[in-house]
Coordinates of C-alpha atoms and ligand atoms in Angstrom, one line a residue:
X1206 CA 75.8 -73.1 -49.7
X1207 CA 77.3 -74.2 -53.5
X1208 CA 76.6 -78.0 -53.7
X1209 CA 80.2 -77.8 -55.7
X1210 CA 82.4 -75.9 -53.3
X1211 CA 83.7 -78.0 -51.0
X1212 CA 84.6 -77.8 -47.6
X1213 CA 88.6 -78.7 -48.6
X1214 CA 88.5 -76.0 -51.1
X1215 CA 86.7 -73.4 -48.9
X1216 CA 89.7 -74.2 -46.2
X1217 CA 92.3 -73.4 -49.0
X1218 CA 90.8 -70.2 -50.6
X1219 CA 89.5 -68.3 -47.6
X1220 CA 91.6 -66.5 -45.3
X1221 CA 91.8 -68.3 -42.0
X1222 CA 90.8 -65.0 -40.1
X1223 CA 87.8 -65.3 -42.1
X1224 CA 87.5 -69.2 -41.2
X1225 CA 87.9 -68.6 -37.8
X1226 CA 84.9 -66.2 -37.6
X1227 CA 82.7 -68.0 -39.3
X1228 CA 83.1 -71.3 -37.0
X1229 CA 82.0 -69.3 -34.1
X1230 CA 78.6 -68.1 -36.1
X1231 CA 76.2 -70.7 -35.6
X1232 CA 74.3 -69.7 -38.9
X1233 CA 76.5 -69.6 -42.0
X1234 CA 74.5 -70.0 -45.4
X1235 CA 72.6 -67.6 -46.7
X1236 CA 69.2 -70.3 -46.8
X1237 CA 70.0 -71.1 -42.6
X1238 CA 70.4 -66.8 -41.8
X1239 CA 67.2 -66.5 -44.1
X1240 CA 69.1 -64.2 -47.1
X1241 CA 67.8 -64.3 -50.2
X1242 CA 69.8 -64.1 -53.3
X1243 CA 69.3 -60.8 -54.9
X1244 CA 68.2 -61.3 -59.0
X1245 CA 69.5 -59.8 -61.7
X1246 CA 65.9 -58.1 -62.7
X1247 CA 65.9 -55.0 -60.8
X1248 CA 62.8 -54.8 -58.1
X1249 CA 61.7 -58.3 -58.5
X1250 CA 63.1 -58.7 -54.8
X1251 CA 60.1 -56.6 -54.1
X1252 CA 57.4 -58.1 -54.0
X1253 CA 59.2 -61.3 -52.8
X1254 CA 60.0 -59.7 -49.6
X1255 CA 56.4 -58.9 -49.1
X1256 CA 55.3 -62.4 -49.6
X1257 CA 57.8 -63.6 -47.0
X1258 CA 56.9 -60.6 -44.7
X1259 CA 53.3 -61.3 -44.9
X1260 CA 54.7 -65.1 -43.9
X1261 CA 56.0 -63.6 -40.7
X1262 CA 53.1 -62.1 -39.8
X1263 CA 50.7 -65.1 -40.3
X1264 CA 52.9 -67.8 -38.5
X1265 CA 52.7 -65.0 -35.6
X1266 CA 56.9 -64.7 -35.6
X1267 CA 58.4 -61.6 -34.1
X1268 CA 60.5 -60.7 -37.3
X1269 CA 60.1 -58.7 -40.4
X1270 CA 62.0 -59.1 -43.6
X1271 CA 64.2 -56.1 -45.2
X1272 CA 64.7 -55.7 -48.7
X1273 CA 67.4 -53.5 -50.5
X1274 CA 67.1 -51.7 -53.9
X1275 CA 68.5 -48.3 -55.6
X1276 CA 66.6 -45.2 -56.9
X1277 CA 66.5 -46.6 -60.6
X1278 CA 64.6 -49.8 -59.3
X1279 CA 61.7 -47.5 -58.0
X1280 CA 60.9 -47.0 -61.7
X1281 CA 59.5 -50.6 -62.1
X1282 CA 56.1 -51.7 -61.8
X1283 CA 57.4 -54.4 -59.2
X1284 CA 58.2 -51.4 -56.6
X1285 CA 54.5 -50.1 -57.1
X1286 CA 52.8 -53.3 -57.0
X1287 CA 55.1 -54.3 -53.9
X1288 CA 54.3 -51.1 -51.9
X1289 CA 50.9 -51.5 -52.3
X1290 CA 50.6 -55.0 -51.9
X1291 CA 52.3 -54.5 -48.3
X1292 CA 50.1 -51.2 -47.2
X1293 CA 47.1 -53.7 -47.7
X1294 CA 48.3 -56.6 -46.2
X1295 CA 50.1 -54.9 -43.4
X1296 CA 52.8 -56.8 -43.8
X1297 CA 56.2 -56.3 -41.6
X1298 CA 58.7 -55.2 -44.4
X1299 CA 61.2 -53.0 -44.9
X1300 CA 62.1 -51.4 -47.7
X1301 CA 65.0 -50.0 -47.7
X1302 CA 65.7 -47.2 -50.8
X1303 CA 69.5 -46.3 -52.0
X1304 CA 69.0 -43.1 -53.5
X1305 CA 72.7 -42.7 -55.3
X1306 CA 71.0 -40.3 -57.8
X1307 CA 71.7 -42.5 -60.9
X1308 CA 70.5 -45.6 -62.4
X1309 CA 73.5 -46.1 -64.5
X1310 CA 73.5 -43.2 -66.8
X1311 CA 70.1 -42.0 -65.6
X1312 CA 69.8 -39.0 -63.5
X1313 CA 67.2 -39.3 -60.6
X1314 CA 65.5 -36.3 -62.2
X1315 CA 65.0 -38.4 -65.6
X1316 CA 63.3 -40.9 -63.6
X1317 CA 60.7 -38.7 -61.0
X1318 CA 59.4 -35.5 -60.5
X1319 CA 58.1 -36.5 -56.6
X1320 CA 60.5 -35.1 -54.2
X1321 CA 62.6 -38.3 -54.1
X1322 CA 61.6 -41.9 -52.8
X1323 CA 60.3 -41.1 -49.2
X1324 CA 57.0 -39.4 -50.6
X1325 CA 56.1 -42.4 -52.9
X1326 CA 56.1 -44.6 -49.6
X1327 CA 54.1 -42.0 -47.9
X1328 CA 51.5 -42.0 -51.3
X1329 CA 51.1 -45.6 -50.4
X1330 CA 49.9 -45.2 -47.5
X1331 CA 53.4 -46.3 -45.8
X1332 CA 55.2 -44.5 -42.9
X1333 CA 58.9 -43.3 -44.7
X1334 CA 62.2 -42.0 -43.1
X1335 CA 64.9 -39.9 -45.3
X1336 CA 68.0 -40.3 -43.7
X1337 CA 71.4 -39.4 -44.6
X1338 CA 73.2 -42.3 -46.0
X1339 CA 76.4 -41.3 -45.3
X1340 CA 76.3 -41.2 -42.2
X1341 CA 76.7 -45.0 -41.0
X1342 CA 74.8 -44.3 -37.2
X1343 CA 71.9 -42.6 -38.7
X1344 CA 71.4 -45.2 -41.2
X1345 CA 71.7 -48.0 -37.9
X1346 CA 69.4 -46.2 -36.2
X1347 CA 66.7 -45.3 -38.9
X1348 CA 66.7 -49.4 -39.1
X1349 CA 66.9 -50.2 -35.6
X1350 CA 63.5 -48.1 -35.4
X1351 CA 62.0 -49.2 -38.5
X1352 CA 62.3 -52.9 -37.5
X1353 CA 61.1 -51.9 -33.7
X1354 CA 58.0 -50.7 -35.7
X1355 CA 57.6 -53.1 -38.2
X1356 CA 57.6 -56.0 -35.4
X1357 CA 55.6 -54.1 -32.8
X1358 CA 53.1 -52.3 -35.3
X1359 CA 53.1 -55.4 -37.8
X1360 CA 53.3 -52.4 -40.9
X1361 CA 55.7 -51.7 -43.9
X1362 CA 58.3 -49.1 -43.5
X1363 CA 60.4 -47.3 -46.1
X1364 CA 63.5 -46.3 -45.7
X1365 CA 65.4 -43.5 -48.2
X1366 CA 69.0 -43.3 -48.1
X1367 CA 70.4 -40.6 -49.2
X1368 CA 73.7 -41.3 -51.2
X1369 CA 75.8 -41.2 -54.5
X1370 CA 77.3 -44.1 -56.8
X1371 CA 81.2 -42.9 -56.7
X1372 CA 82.3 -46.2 -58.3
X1373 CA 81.0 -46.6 -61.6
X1374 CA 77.7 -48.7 -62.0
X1375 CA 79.6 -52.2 -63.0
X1376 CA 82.6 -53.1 -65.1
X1377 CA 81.4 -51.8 -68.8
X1378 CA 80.5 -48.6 -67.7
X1379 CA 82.7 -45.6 -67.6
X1380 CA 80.3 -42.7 -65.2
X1381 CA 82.9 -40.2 -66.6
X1382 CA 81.0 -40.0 -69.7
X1383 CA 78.1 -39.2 -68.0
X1384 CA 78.7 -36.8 -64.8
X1385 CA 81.9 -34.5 -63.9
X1386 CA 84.6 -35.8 -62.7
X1387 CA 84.9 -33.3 -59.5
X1388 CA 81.3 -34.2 -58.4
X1389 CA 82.4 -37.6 -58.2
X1390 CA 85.5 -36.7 -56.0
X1391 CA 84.0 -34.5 -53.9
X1392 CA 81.6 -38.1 -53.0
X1393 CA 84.6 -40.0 -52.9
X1394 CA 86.6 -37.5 -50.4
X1395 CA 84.6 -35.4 -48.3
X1396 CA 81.5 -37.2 -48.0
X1397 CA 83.0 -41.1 -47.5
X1398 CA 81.3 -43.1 -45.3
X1399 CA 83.9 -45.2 -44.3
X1400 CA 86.3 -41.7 -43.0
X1401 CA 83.2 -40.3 -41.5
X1402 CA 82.8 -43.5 -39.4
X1403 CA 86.3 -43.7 -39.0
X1404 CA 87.1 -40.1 -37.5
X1405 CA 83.9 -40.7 -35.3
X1406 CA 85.9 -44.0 -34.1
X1407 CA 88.9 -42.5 -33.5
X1408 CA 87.5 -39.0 -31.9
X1409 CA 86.2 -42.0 -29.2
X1410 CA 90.0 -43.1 -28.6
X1411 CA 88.6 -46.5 -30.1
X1412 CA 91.3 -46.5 -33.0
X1413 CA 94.1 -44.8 -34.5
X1414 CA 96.1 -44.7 -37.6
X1415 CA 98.7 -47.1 -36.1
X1416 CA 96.1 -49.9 -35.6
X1417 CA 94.4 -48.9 -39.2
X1418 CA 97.5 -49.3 -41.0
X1419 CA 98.4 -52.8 -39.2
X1420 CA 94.5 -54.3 -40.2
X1421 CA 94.9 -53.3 -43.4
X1422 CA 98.6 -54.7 -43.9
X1423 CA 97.1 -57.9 -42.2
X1424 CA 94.4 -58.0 -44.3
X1425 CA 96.3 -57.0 -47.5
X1426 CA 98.2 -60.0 -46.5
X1427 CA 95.5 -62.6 -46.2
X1428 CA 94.1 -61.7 -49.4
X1429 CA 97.3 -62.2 -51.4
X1430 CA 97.8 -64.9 -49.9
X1431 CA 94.6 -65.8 -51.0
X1432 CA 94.8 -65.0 -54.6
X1433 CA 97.9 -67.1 -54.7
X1434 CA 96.1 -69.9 -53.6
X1435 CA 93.4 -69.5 -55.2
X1436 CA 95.5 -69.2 -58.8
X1437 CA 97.1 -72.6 -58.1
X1438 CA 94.0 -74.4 -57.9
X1439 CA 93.2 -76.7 -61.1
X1440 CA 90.5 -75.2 -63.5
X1441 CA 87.1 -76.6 -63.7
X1442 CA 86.6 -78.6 -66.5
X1443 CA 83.9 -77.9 -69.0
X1444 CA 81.4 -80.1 -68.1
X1445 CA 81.4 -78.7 -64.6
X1446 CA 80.4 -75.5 -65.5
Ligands
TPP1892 C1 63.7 -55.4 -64.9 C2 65.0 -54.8 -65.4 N1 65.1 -53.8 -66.3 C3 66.2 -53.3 -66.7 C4 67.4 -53.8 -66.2 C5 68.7 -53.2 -66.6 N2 69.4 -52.5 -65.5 C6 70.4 -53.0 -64.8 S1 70.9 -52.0 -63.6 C7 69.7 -50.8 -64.0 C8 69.6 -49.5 -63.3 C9 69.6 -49.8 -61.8 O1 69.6 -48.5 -61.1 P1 69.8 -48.5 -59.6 O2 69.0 -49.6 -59.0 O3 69.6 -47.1 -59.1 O4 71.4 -49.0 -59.5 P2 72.7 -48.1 -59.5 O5 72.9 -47.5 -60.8 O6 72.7 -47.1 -58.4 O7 73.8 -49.2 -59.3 C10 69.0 -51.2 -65.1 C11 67.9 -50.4 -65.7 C12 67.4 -54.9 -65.3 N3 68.5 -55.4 -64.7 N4 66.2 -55.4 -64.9

């Protein structure tokens, strides 16, 4: 997929567990699986997934396109305009909302006064699921169904995930400032979606803690090995950037 990373270089940075997976997929860049990079304007995805849905629908395919955004990206004009745009058109996307409560610093309640996401979908005219997103199987589920309906019905569907940011938004910004600290742990401990998943797993006698603490020495592993590799490799020179 980058016209400058070559195949040699790809071999020498990426794990080979990694390497060996991807030679068995028969689609591996992002333009052959039909993903679409994500922009750094927030909701301008939007619109752009309606345009490819409505595509679907006129060359007759039976797909739909999904598109992801958070709770802060519902406060665009883009998310309006989409949503409206697809009701019309009847056009097989889904839109699928990550309500995490804050857009950066912004509390969900500085943003809206509806009861969340799911009823602005419904305003439009557009059949919306809540679901707990948390909860990995609900969330498979809620899009298992939604694409079912999007295919079979040819309509929009929007999907609101209920969640919370526990990371901090990106790099320069420091969430403590912003929301307690014990709010952010209680996320991070008793509502992780990874140990939910996980205990589910294991409750099914489909893992333990001996095989978790092997994958992630393993993986630890490959990734150092990795990083070594990848911090031996001559710079780019100016040009090429
Ligand atoms: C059109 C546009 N306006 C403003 C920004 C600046 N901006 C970057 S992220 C962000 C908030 C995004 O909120 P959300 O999608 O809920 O993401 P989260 O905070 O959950 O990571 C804003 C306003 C932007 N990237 N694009």
């Amino acid at each position: 997929p980058f016209p400058s990373f070559s195949e040699k270089k790809k071999n020498e940075i990426l794990p080979p567990s990694f390497l060996k997976k991807e030679k068995k997929k028969e689609k591996c860049c992002a333009s052959e699986a039909e993903i679409y990079p994500c922009w750094q304007l927030i909701s301008t995805q939007l619109p752009q997934a309606v345009g490819a849905a409505y595509s679907l629908k006129m060359d007759k395919k039976k797909a739909c396109a999904i598109t992801y955004f958070g709770d802060g990206g519902t406060s665009e004009g883009d998310f309006h305009a989409a949503l409206n745009f697809a009701a019309v058109t009847e056009a097989p996307v889904i839109f699928f909302c990550r309500n995490n409560g804050w857009a950066i610093s912004t509390p969900t309640a500085e943003q809206f006064r509806s009861d969340g996401v799911v009823t602005r979908g419904q305003a439009y005219g557009i059949r919306s699921i809540r679901v707990d997103g948390n909860d990995t199987l609900a969330v498979y589920s809620a899009v298992h169904t939604a694409r079912e309906m999007a295919i079979t019905e040819g309509r929009p569907i929007l999907i609101e995930a209920m969640t919370y940011r526990v990371g901090h938004h990106s790099t320069s910004d420091d969430s403590t400032k912003y929301r307690p600290a014990d709010e952010m742990e209680h996320w991070r401990t008793a509502r992780d979606p990874v140990s939910r998943y996980r205990k589910w797993v294991q409750g099914n006698g489909w893992w333990c803690d001996t095989q978790e603490s092997e994958l992630r020495n393993n993986v630890r592993q490959e990734l150092l090995q990795a990083i070594q590799v990848a911090e031996r490799m001559p710079k780019h020179g100016l040009a090429e950037l």
